[in-house]
Amino acid sequence: MTRSFELPATPSGIRQLRLAVDRIAAEAGMGARSQDIQIAISEACGNVVVHAYPRGEGSMELVAVLDDQALRIVVTDHGTGFTPGVRSRTSPGLGFGLPIIEQLADHVALRTAPAAGTTLTMRFDR
Amino acid sequence: MRTSAPEALEVQVDERARLRVLRLRGEIDLGTAAEIAVALRDIDGRTGLAVDMCGVTFIDSTGLRALLRARYRFGRRLWLVAPSPCVRRLLGLTGMAGEFQIVEARDRIPGHRDR
């Protein structure tokens, strides 16, 4: 099962995506991990809203793929991208987002580069 | 008592003599955390501040950032009261629990036992 969502990269969109994936997790019997999945999505989408489009608006895309083994969440933006491990001195965040996600998800893959957008894949095993 | 009630987060400020009580109910994320900053703006940093968090149903690092800002401003005059499980979870994940004075009830705050 695959469900896709695309919303403007705004703070209110984060909650919509959390709730949408929460429904998917509940239907899959993954309610015990629901809180962790929601935190991870909120961190991932929060990074898009805060960092991806410093010069204007853009979108955030979330794809949820559910199979027998796991729920995979892929969050994508087409924004500025970044160099992993290098924090901007002007970043308004605390830098907790990715470390939190890495603790909550069973596997995390990040693909990004300056001016190339970002794709973050999080896997939550069933 | 002052109240602001955005869609997903309810913020109430209860003004008492030496202790302000900030009650948070609902979800704290990038969409709602600014409501906390707005409420704190009107509170004198020289008073005590108890943040009642038993009704928080969701919090991410944006909410943690709001709490750390309050910690920076109020110092040892800030207490987190009855943090809900999701708050405790995030504090544990980030290793930030030691940054806050946490009590299970407001009357456990030294010098502020309710009459």
Short mmCIF file of N, CA and C in Angstrom, two decimals, chain A residues 11-116:
data_model
loop_
_atom_site.label_atom_id
_atom_site.label_comp_id
_atom_site.label_asym_id
_atom_site.label_seq_id
_atom_site.Cartn_x
_atom_site.Cartn_y
_atom_site.Cartn_z
N PRO A 11 3.79 25.45 8.37
CA PRO A 11 3.65 24.79 9.68
C PRO A 11 2.33 24.00 9.81
N SER A 12 1.25 24.51 9.30
CA SER A 12 -0.02 23.80 9.45
C SER A 12 -0.02 22.49 8.67
N GLY A 13 0.76 22.43 7.62
CA GLY A 13 0.83 21.20 6.84
C GLY A 13 1.48 20.06 7.60
N ILE A 14 2.35 20.40 8.53
CA ILE A 14 3.03 19.37 9.31
C ILE A 14 2.02 18.54 10.08
N ARG A 15 1.11 19.21 10.73
CA ARG A 15 0.09 18.49 11.52
C ARG A 15 -0.77 17.62 10.62
N GLN A 16 -1.15 18.13 9.47
CA GLN A 16 -1.97 17.34 8.54
C GLN A 16 -1.25 16.04 8.16
N LEU A 17 0.01 16.14 7.88
CA LEU A 17 0.76 14.95 7.48
C LEU A 17 0.91 13.97 8.65
N ARG A 18 1.15 14.51 9.85
CA ARG A 18 1.24 13.64 11.04
C ARG A 18 -0.04 12.84 11.20
N LEU A 19 -1.15 13.52 11.12
CA LEU A 19 -2.44 12.86 11.35
C LEU A 19 -2.73 11.84 10.24
N ALA A 20 -2.37 12.18 9.01
CA ALA A 20 -2.61 11.26 7.91
C ALA A 20 -1.82 9.97 8.10
N VAL A 21 -0.56 10.10 8.49
CA VAL A 21 0.26 8.90 8.67
C VAL A 21 -0.17 8.16 9.93
N ASP A 22 -0.65 8.88 10.92
CA ASP A 22 -1.13 8.23 12.14
C ASP A 22 -2.28 7.29 11.81
N ARG A 23 -3.14 7.71 10.90
CA ARG A 23 -4.25 6.84 10.49
C ARG A 23 -3.73 5.58 9.80
N ILE A 24 -2.73 5.78 8.96
CA ILE A 24 -2.15 4.63 8.25
C ILE A 24 -1.52 3.66 9.25
N ALA A 25 -0.79 4.19 10.20
CA ALA A 25 -0.15 3.34 11.21
C ALA A 25 -1.19 2.60 12.05
N ALA A 26 -2.24 3.29 12.40
CA ALA A 26 -3.30 2.65 13.20
C ALA A 26 -3.95 1.51 12.42
N GLU A 27 -4.24 1.74 11.16
CA GLU A 27 -4.84 0.70 10.32
C GLU A 27 -3.93 -0.50 10.18
N ALA A 28 -2.62 -0.25 10.25
CA ALA A 28 -1.64 -1.32 10.10
C ALA A 28 -1.34 -2.01 11.42
N GLY A 29 -2.01 -1.61 12.48
CA GLY A 29 -1.76 -2.21 13.78
C GLY A 29 -0.44 -1.77 14.39
N MET A 30 0.03 -0.60 14.00
CA MET A 30 1.30 -0.09 14.52
C MET A 30 1.05 1.02 15.54
N GLY A 31 -0.07 0.93 16.24
CA GLY A 31 -0.40 1.98 17.18
C GLY A 31 0.62 2.18 18.27
N ALA A 32 1.32 1.11 18.66
CA ALA A 32 2.31 1.25 19.72
C ALA A 32 3.46 2.17 19.32
N ARG A 33 3.70 2.29 18.03
CA ARG A 33 4.80 3.14 17.55
C ARG A 33 4.29 4.48 17.03
N SER A 34 3.01 4.72 17.20
CA SER A 34 2.40 5.90 16.60
C SER A 34 3.06 7.19 17.05
N GLN A 35 3.29 7.31 18.37
CA GLN A 35 3.87 8.56 18.89
C GLN A 35 5.24 8.80 18.28
N ASP A 36 6.05 7.74 18.21
CA ASP A 36 7.40 7.89 17.66
C ASP A 36 7.34 8.26 16.17
N ILE A 37 6.43 7.64 15.45
CA ILE A 37 6.31 7.94 14.02
C ILE A 37 5.88 9.40 13.84
N GLN A 38 4.97 9.85 14.65
CA GLN A 38 4.52 11.24 14.54
C GLN A 38 5.64 12.22 14.85
N ILE A 39 6.44 11.91 15.86
CA ILE A 39 7.56 12.80 16.19
C ILE A 39 8.51 12.87 15.00
N ALA A 40 8.84 11.70 14.45
CA ALA A 40 9.79 11.67 13.33
C ALA A 40 9.27 12.46 12.14
N ILE A 41 8.00 12.31 11.83
CA ILE A 41 7.42 13.05 10.71
C ILE A 41 7.44 14.55 11.00
N SER A 42 7.11 14.91 12.21
CA SER A 42 7.10 16.33 12.58
C SER A 42 8.49 16.93 12.46
N GLU A 43 9.50 16.18 12.85
CA GLU A 43 10.88 16.68 12.74
C GLU A 43 11.28 16.79 11.27
N ALA A 44 10.97 15.77 10.49
CA ALA A 44 11.37 15.77 9.07
C ALA A 44 10.66 16.89 8.32
N CYS A 45 9.39 17.03 8.50
CA CYS A 45 8.64 18.07 7.79
C CYS A 45 8.96 19.45 8.35
N GLY A 46 9.24 19.52 9.62
CA GLY A 46 9.66 20.78 10.21
C GLY A 46 10.95 21.28 9.56
N ASN A 47 11.86 20.36 9.29
CA ASN A 47 13.09 20.75 8.61
C ASN A 47 12.82 21.31 7.22
N VAL A 48 11.85 20.74 6.54
CA VAL A 48 11.50 21.26 5.21
C VAL A 48 10.95 22.68 5.33
N VAL A 49 10.03 22.87 6.24
CA VAL A 49 9.38 24.18 6.38
C VAL A 49 10.41 25.25 6.76
N VAL A 50 11.32 24.89 7.65
CA VAL A 50 12.27 25.87 8.17
C VAL A 50 13.43 26.13 7.21
N HIS A 51 13.90 25.07 6.54
CA HIS A 51 15.17 25.20 5.83
C HIS A 51 15.10 25.15 4.30
N ALA A 52 14.10 24.48 3.75
CA ALA A 52 14.18 24.13 2.33
C ALA A 52 14.02 25.31 1.38
N TYR A 53 13.20 26.29 1.75
CA TYR A 53 12.87 27.36 0.79
C TYR A 53 13.09 28.74 1.42
N PRO A 54 14.34 29.11 1.65
CA PRO A 54 14.60 30.39 2.32
C PRO A 54 14.21 31.60 1.49
N ARG A 55 14.06 31.42 0.19
CA ARG A 55 13.74 32.58 -0.65
C ARG A 55 12.31 32.56 -1.17
N GLY A 56 11.48 31.72 -0.61
CA GLY A 56 10.09 31.73 -1.08
C GLY A 56 9.34 30.51 -0.63
N GLU A 57 8.35 30.13 -1.42
CA GLU A 57 7.49 29.02 -1.05
C GLU A 57 7.90 27.76 -1.79
N GLY A 58 7.42 26.67 -1.28
CA GLY A 58 7.68 25.41 -1.95
C GLY A 58 6.79 24.35 -1.38
N SER A 59 6.99 23.14 -1.80
CA SER A 59 6.12 22.05 -1.37
C SER A 59 6.91 21.02 -0.58
N MET A 60 6.17 20.26 0.19
CA MET A 60 6.76 19.09 0.82
C MET A 60 5.91 17.89 0.44
N GLU A 61 6.59 16.82 0.11
CA GLU A 61 5.92 15.61 -0.33
C GLU A 61 6.21 14.49 0.67
N LEU A 62 5.19 13.75 0.97
CA LEU A 62 5.35 12.61 1.86
C LEU A 62 4.73 11.40 1.19
N VAL A 63 5.51 10.34 1.11
CA VAL A 63 5.00 9.07 0.58
C VAL A 63 5.11 8.04 1.69
N ALA A 64 4.01 7.37 1.97
CA ALA A 64 3.99 6.31 2.98
C ALA A 64 3.81 4.98 2.27
N VAL A 65 4.76 4.07 2.47
CA VAL A 65 4.71 2.77 1.83
C VAL A 65 4.64 1.70 2.92
N LEU A 66 3.56 0.96 2.91
CA LEU A 66 3.34 -0.07 3.93
C LEU A 66 3.39 -1.45 3.28
N ASP A 67 4.25 -2.30 3.82
CA ASP A 67 4.25 -3.69 3.36
C ASP A 67 4.28 -4.61 4.58
N ASP A 68 4.52 -5.88 4.37
CA ASP A 68 4.46 -6.82 5.49
C ASP A 68 5.54 -6.56 6.53
N GLN A 69 6.64 -5.98 6.08
CA GLN A 69 7.77 -5.81 7.01
C GLN A 69 7.77 -4.47 7.73
N ALA A 70 7.36 -3.44 7.01
CA ALA A 70 7.62 -2.11 7.58
C ALA A 70 6.72 -1.03 6.98
N LEU A 71 6.71 0.08 7.67
CA LEU A 71 6.13 1.32 7.15
C LEU A 71 7.30 2.23 6.80
N ARG A 72 7.40 2.60 5.54
CA ARG A 72 8.45 3.51 5.11
C ARG A 72 7.84 4.86 4.81
N ILE A 73 8.46 5.88 5.35
CA ILE A 73 8.00 7.25 5.15
C ILE A 73 9.10 7.99 4.40
N VAL A 74 8.76 8.57 3.27
CA VAL A 74 9.73 9.31 2.47
C VAL A 74 9.26 10.77 2.39
N VAL A 75 10.08 11.66 2.90
CA VAL A 75 9.76 13.09 2.87
C VAL A 75 10.72 13.77 1.89
N THR A 76 10.16 14.48 0.94
CA THR A 76 10.96 15.07 -0.13
C THR A 76 10.65 16.56 -0.29
N ASP A 77 11.68 17.32 -0.53
CA ASP A 77 11.48 18.71 -0.94
C ASP A 77 12.38 18.99 -2.12
N HIS A 78 12.08 20.06 -2.81
CA HIS A 78 12.87 20.47 -3.99
C HIS A 78 13.53 21.81 -3.71
N GLY A 79 13.99 21.95 -2.50
CA GLY A 79 14.56 23.22 -2.07
C GLY A 79 16.07 23.26 -2.16
N THR A 80 16.65 23.97 -1.22
CA THR A 80 18.07 24.30 -1.33
C THR A 80 19.01 23.14 -1.05
N GLY A 81 18.53 22.13 -0.35
CA GLY A 81 19.45 21.06 0.03
C GLY A 81 20.46 21.58 1.04
N PHE A 82 21.30 20.67 1.52
CA PHE A 82 22.33 21.09 2.47
C PHE A 82 23.46 20.08 2.48
N THR A 83 24.50 20.44 3.19
CA THR A 83 25.62 19.53 3.36
C THR A 83 25.46 18.85 4.71
N PRO A 84 25.17 17.55 4.75
CA PRO A 84 24.95 16.86 6.02
C PRO A 84 26.13 17.04 6.97
N GLY A 85 25.79 17.30 8.22
CA GLY A 85 26.84 17.45 9.22
C GLY A 85 27.32 18.88 9.38
N VAL A 86 26.90 19.75 8.48
CA VAL A 86 27.33 21.14 8.56
C VAL A 86 26.11 21.97 8.90
N ARG A 87 26.09 22.55 10.09
CA ARG A 87 24.94 23.36 10.49
C ARG A 87 25.15 24.80 10.08
N SER A 88 24.13 25.40 9.52
CA SER A 88 24.20 26.81 9.19
C SER A 88 24.25 27.63 10.46
N ARG A 89 25.08 28.65 10.44
CA ARG A 89 25.16 29.52 11.62
C ARG A 89 23.86 30.29 11.81
N THR A 90 23.09 30.43 10.76
CA THR A 90 21.84 31.17 10.87
C THR A 90 20.64 30.27 11.11
N SER A 91 20.87 29.00 11.30
CA SER A 91 19.75 28.06 11.49
C SER A 91 18.97 28.42 12.74
N PRO A 92 17.66 28.52 12.62
CA PRO A 92 16.86 28.84 13.79
C PRO A 92 16.60 27.64 14.67
N GLY A 93 16.95 26.44 14.23
CA GLY A 93 16.62 25.25 15.00
C GLY A 93 17.68 24.91 16.02
N LEU A 94 17.43 23.82 16.72
CA LEU A 94 18.35 23.35 17.73
C LEU A 94 19.29 22.29 17.18
N GLY A 95 19.00 21.78 15.99
CA GLY A 95 19.81 20.70 15.45
C GLY A 95 19.42 19.35 16.00
N PHE A 96 18.27 19.25 16.66
CA PHE A 96 17.85 17.97 17.23
C PHE A 96 17.14 17.07 16.24
N GLY A 97 16.65 17.66 15.13
CA GLY A 97 15.74 16.92 14.25
C GLY A 97 16.27 15.59 13.79
N LEU A 98 17.39 15.58 13.08
CA LEU A 98 17.92 14.32 12.55
C LEU A 98 18.34 13.35 13.66
N PRO A 99 19.02 13.81 14.71
CA PRO A 99 19.35 12.87 15.79
C PRO A 99 18.12 12.23 16.41
N ILE A 100 17.04 12.97 16.55
CA ILE A 100 15.80 12.40 17.09
C ILE A 100 15.27 11.34 16.13
N ILE A 101 15.21 11.67 14.86
CA ILE A 101 14.71 10.72 13.86
C ILE A 101 15.54 9.44 13.87
N GLU A 102 16.83 9.59 13.97
CA GLU A 102 17.71 8.41 13.95
C GLU A 102 17.50 7.52 15.16
N GLN A 103 17.05 8.09 16.26
CA GLN A 103 16.75 7.26 17.43
C GLN A 103 15.41 6.56 17.30
N LEU A 104 14.48 7.18 16.60
CA LEU A 104 13.12 6.66 16.56
C LEU A 104 12.91 5.64 15.44
N ALA A 105 13.51 5.86 14.30
CA ALA A 105 13.30 4.99 13.15
C ALA A 105 14.29 3.83 13.18
N ASP A 106 13.88 2.73 12.56
CA ASP A 106 14.77 1.56 12.50
C ASP A 106 15.84 1.72 11.44
N HIS A 107 15.57 2.57 10.47
CA HIS A 107 16.59 2.88 9.47
C HIS A 107 16.28 4.23 8.86
N VAL A 108 17.33 5.01 8.63
CA VAL A 108 17.17 6.34 8.06
C VAL A 108 18.14 6.49 6.90
N ALA A 109 17.66 7.04 5.79
CA ALA A 109 18.53 7.33 4.66
C ALA A 109 18.27 8.76 4.22
N LEU A 110 19.34 9.50 4.03
CA LEU A 110 19.23 10.91 3.67
C LEU A 110 19.97 11.14 2.37
N ARG A 111 19.28 11.78 1.44
CA ARG A 111 19.91 12.15 0.17
C ARG A 111 19.70 13.65 -0.02
N THR A 112 20.81 14.38 -0.06
CA THR A 112 20.71 15.83 -0.20
C THR A 112 22.02 16.37 -0.72
N ALA A 113 21.94 17.54 -1.28
CA ALA A 113 23.14 18.25 -1.71
C ALA A 113 22.72 19.70 -1.95
N PRO A 114 23.61 20.64 -1.82
CA PRO A 114 23.26 22.04 -2.06
C PRO A 114 22.58 22.22 -3.40
N ALA A 115 21.44 22.91 -3.38
CA ALA A 115 20.64 23.23 -4.58
C ALA A 115 20.00 22.02 -5.22
N ALA A 116 20.00 20.89 -4.56
CA ALA A 116 19.48 19.66 -5.17
C ALA A 116 18.29 19.09 -4.43
#
